[in-house]
Amino acid sequence: MIKPYDLNHAADEIPVINPATGEGLANVVSSSSKLVEDTINTAQKAYTSGVWSKASPLSRSKVLSKLARLLEAKIPELALLETAQTGRTIREMNAQLGRLPEWLDYFAAVLRTHQAFVAPTQGKLLNYVERVPLGVVAQITPFNHPLLIAIKKIAPALAAGNSVIVKPSELAPLTVYKFVEMAQEAGVPPGVLSVLPGGHQTGQDIVRNPLIRKVDITAGTSTGRQLGSIVGANLSRYTAELGGKAPIIVFEDADLVSAVNGVAFASFVASGQTCVSGTRILLHSTIYEEFMDKFLTKVNFIRNGMGNPSNPASTMGTVISTKHLERIDAMVKRAPANAKILTGGEPLGNHASTLDGFDFSKGSFYPPTVITGVSIEDELWQEEVFGPVVVVKTFENEADGIALANASKYGLGAGIWTLDISRAHRVAAAIESGLCWVNTHHRNDPSSPWGGMKESGIGRENGLEAFEAYTQSKSTIVNIASVEETRKNDDWFGSNDGSARRYG
């Protein structure tokens, strides 16, 4: 439940704060263990009733298509709310949210085109294999892309016929609430899509419930491990998109203007708060000076363009909260003595925007920060900062660049900049990441699987892979032989003369 913001909120309420101004937007009632249990039970009843789980694919497809159109009409309103609760610039939110109906349209189309199959079983048997829903599924979504990541998970889960429980981040839950209201308006039946706001305890209460047949989270790797151990004990399915430390390799033959622009986008969109943020910049030694000259000019442009996130001209917004700001600042301050901060490195609390005079002192603003001289053993190389902080290192040859790119426990995203198409394919194949972009970054589509290797997660979002992960196969085997043949051939205990019968 969302309530108007009240400074004196009750103990069971979570304030949602605008990270650019420090002002309260709303209070959200934290879900009690009893509310979690009741909501899951209601979702199970809806699933068992068949009102959605057994509705025809065409019926579900029509509802998803209608929801896509309702969402399209609300994009400007939702973008403003997304900016207010995350501190990200309005230009980012307009661009990102404008694409979200595509996910609903894609999975609506999957429902109209996805086919069952007949397995080539021996004998006079018809064996048809269908995909059926799992039951009640739970999704835990993050603050950095509140509505995007929620819809990426909700769309395939609903398409498959499941009942869905969503726990959005307590820092940015408001747009998910709005979307669930739209889903009800579009025709998603009561109990089929529900929101349970709250923090870590709420998440644990949800995933512990034995009625939950799948858990799908986007979170840090430590949270993924913790929740995964609970899910495993229930023998439920698990998808986890976790941390990242994306390398961006720029070879000597890259178009430097394009590469600089692409690396700046990879590193500083969403204030660096994405799991595929380009945080480790690897430059061929022969282009280091020229690249860095252009790159630092671009970074300074971003810094000087920071202002009120609601200003369409603003280049980069805040990080999500004061707590996160302090964490980022502490990591930068722990940089080794041989590290060199080329630009940034301090919160902007004592400054005002040169763009529009916006007062940074009340918000969680951190400038784009570039650091060199970090070794692969250092914290800034190994750990996810989740902020606008990048480290830069040189390499001498292709093998060296690949080795540095893979010198991480994470493997979600990576970028390669080169005009040599043979090298691009060769290096992409060698990099240990679930996503690899060549001469671009952070491209995403509902048809393209999204997920990580190593400690970056389990399973995939998007595409047919996601749809099938929210379903299970069911084989139905029908004897189509005549009664006479069945009586003759299938009476296993018809005689004791030792004659062979078909078994299996």
GROMACS .gro file of N, CA and C in nm, residues 52 59-72 74 78 104 139 147 150-151 154-155 157-159 162 164 166 175-195:
model
  153
   52TRP      N    1  -0.649  -1.795  -1.506
   52TRP     CA    2  -0.539  -1.747  -1.590
   52TRP      C    3  -0.452  -1.864  -1.638
   59SER      N    4  -0.620  -1.583  -2.532
   59SER     CA    5  -0.678  -1.494  -2.431
   59SER      C    6  -0.569  -1.419  -2.355
   60ARG      N    7  -0.468  -1.492  -2.313
   60ARG     CA    8  -0.358  -1.426  -2.240
   60ARG      C    9  -0.285  -1.328  -2.330
   61SER      N   10  -0.268  -1.365  -2.456
   61SER     CA   11  -0.201  -1.277  -2.551
   61SER      C   12  -0.275  -1.145  -2.566
   62LYS      N   13  -0.407  -1.151  -2.575
   62LYS     CA   14  -0.487  -1.029  -2.590
   62LYS      C   15  -0.472  -0.938  -2.470
   63VAL      N   16  -0.468  -0.996  -2.351
   63VAL     CA   17  -0.451  -0.914  -2.229
   63VAL      C   18  -0.314  -0.847  -2.228
   64LEU      N   19  -0.210  -0.921  -2.264
   64LEU     CA   20  -0.076  -0.861  -2.267
   64LEU      C   21  -0.067  -0.749  -2.371
   65SER      N   22  -0.130  -0.768  -2.485
   65SER     CA   23  -0.130  -0.663  -2.588
   65SER      C   24  -0.204  -0.538  -2.539
   66LYS      N   25  -0.316  -0.559  -2.472
   66LYS     CA   26  -0.390  -0.445  -2.417
   66LYS      C   27  -0.307  -0.373  -2.312
   67LEU      N   28  -0.237  -0.450  -2.228
   67LEU     CA   29  -0.151  -0.390  -2.126
   67LEU      C   30  -0.039  -0.308  -2.189
   68ALA      N   31   0.016  -0.357  -2.300
   68ALA     CA   32   0.120  -0.281  -2.371
   68ALA      C   33   0.070  -0.145  -2.416
   69ARG      N   34  -0.053  -0.140  -2.466
   69ARG     CA   35  -0.110  -0.013  -2.513
   69ARG      C   36  -0.139   0.081  -2.393
   70LEU      N   37  -0.188   0.026  -2.283
   70LEU     CA   38  -0.210   0.109  -2.164
   70LEU      C   39  -0.077   0.165  -2.113
   71LEU      N   40   0.026   0.083  -2.117
   71LEU     CA   41   0.159   0.128  -2.072
   71LEU      C   42   0.211   0.239  -2.162
   72GLU      N   43   0.195   0.224  -2.293
   72GLU     CA   44   0.241   0.328  -2.387
   72GLU      C   45   0.183   0.464  -2.352
   74LYS      N   46   0.096   0.576  -2.072
   74LYS     CA   47   0.138   0.627  -1.941
   74LYS      C   48   0.289   0.655  -1.932
   78LEU      N   49   0.497   0.793  -1.607
   78LEU     CA   50   0.583   0.698  -1.536
   78LEU      C   51   0.729   0.741  -1.539
  104LEU      N   52   0.607  -0.670  -2.356
  104LEU     CA   53   0.471  -0.724  -2.351
  104LEU      C   54   0.425  -0.771  -2.489
  139GLN      N   55   0.933  -1.279  -0.784
  139GLN     CA   56   1.033  -1.196  -0.852
  139GLN      C   57   1.078  -1.085  -0.757
  147LEU      N   58   1.120  -0.031  -1.328
  147LEU     CA   59   1.012  -0.081  -1.410
  147LEU      C   60   1.063  -0.171  -1.523
  150ALA      N   61   1.140  -0.518  -1.379
  150ALA     CA   62   1.016  -0.582  -1.338
  150ALA      C   63   0.939  -0.635  -1.459
  151ILE      N   64   0.927  -0.554  -1.563
  151ILE     CA   65   0.851  -0.598  -1.681
  151ILE      C   66   0.924  -0.709  -1.755
  154ILE      N   67   0.808  -1.000  -1.543
  154ILE     CA   68   0.664  -1.021  -1.535
  154ILE      C   69   0.607  -1.072  -1.668
  155ALA      N   70   0.654  -1.014  -1.780
  155ALA     CA   71   0.594  -1.046  -1.910
  155ALA      C   72   0.601  -1.195  -1.943
  157ALA      N   73   0.650  -1.446  -1.736
  157ALA     CA   74   0.584  -1.523  -1.631
  157ALA      C   75   0.433  -1.523  -1.649
  158LEU      N   76   0.376  -1.406  -1.681
  158LEU     CA   77   0.233  -1.399  -1.707
  158LEU      C   78   0.197  -1.472  -1.836
  159ALA      N   79   0.277  -1.453  -1.939
  159ALA     CA   80   0.249  -1.520  -2.066
  159ALA      C   81   0.239  -1.671  -2.047
  162ASN      N   82   0.149  -1.831  -1.518
  162ASN     CA   83   0.175  -1.837  -1.374
  162ASN      C   84   0.101  -1.729  -1.297
  164VAL      N   85   0.196  -1.445  -1.023
  164VAL     CA   86   0.323  -1.376  -1.003
  164VAL      C   87   0.318  -1.287  -0.880
  166VAL      N   88   0.556  -1.000  -0.697
  166VAL     CA   89   0.671  -0.913  -0.720
  166VAL      C   90   0.706  -0.838  -0.592
  175THR      N   91   0.672   0.286  -0.936
  175THR     CA   92   0.627   0.258  -1.073
  175THR      C   93   0.579   0.114  -1.089
  176VAL      N   94   0.634   0.023  -1.010
  176VAL     CA   95   0.586  -0.115  -1.017
  176VAL      C   96   0.442  -0.123  -0.968
  177TYR      N   97   0.410  -0.047  -0.863
  177TYR     CA   98   0.271  -0.039  -0.817
  177TYR      C   99   0.180   0.008  -0.930
  178LYS      N  100   0.221   0.113  -0.998
  178LYS     CA  101   0.139   0.168  -1.106
  178LYS      C  102   0.118   0.065  -1.216
  179PHE      N  103   0.222  -0.010  -1.246
  179PHE     CA  104   0.212  -0.110  -1.352
  179PHE      C  105   0.114  -0.221  -1.314
  180VAL      N  106   0.118  -0.264  -1.190
  180VAL     CA  107   0.027  -0.370  -1.146
  180VAL      C  108  -0.118  -0.322  -1.155
  181GLU      N  109  -0.142  -0.195  -1.124
  181GLU     CA  110  -0.276  -0.139  -1.139
  181GLU      C  111  -0.320  -0.142  -1.285
  182MET      N  112  -0.228  -0.111  -1.376
  182MET     CA  113  -0.259  -0.117  -1.519
  182MET      C  114  -0.288  -0.259  -1.564
  183ALA      N  115  -0.216  -0.355  -1.508
  183ALA     CA  116  -0.238  -0.494  -1.544
  183ALA      C  117  -0.379  -0.539  -1.508
  184GLN      N  118  -0.426  -0.495  -1.393
  184GLN     CA  119  -0.563  -0.528  -1.353
  184GLN      C  120  -0.664  -0.464  -1.449
  185GLU      N  121  -0.636  -0.340  -1.489
  185GLU     CA  122  -0.724  -0.272  -1.584
  185GLU      C  123  -0.724  -0.343  -1.719
  186ALA      N  124  -0.610  -0.401  -1.757
  186ALA     CA  125  -0.600  -0.469  -1.886
  186ALA      C  126  -0.670  -0.604  -1.887
  187GLY      N  127  -0.702  -0.657  -1.768
  187GLY     CA  128  -0.772  -0.784  -1.763
  187GLY      C  129  -0.699  -0.897  -1.695
  188VAL      N  130  -0.585  -0.871  -1.631
  188VAL     CA  131  -0.519  -0.975  -1.551
  188VAL      C  132  -0.607  -1.000  -1.428
  189PRO      N  133  -0.652  -1.122  -1.405
  189PRO     CA  134  -0.748  -1.149  -1.297
  189PRO      C  135  -0.690  -1.121  -1.158
  190PRO      N  136  -0.776  -1.094  -1.062
  190PRO     CA  137  -0.732  -1.073  -0.924
  190PRO      C  138  -0.651  -1.192  -0.872
  191GLY      N  139  -0.544  -1.162  -0.799
  191GLY     CA  140  -0.460  -1.266  -0.742
  191GLY      C  141  -0.353  -1.319  -0.833
  192VAL      N  142  -0.358  -1.284  -0.962
  192VAL     CA  143  -0.260  -1.337  -1.057
  192VAL      C  144  -0.131  -1.255  -1.057
  193LEU      N  145  -0.139  -1.125  -1.031
  193LEU     CA  146  -0.020  -1.040  -1.024
  193LEU      C  147  -0.032  -0.952  -0.901
  194SER      N  148   0.061  -0.969  -0.805
  194SER     CA  149   0.054  -0.898  -0.678
  194SER      C  150   0.189  -0.837  -0.644
  195VAL      N  151   0.186  -0.729  -0.565
  195VAL     CA  152   0.306  -0.662  -0.517
  195VAL      C  153   0.317  -0.681  -0.367
   0.00000   0.00000   0.00000
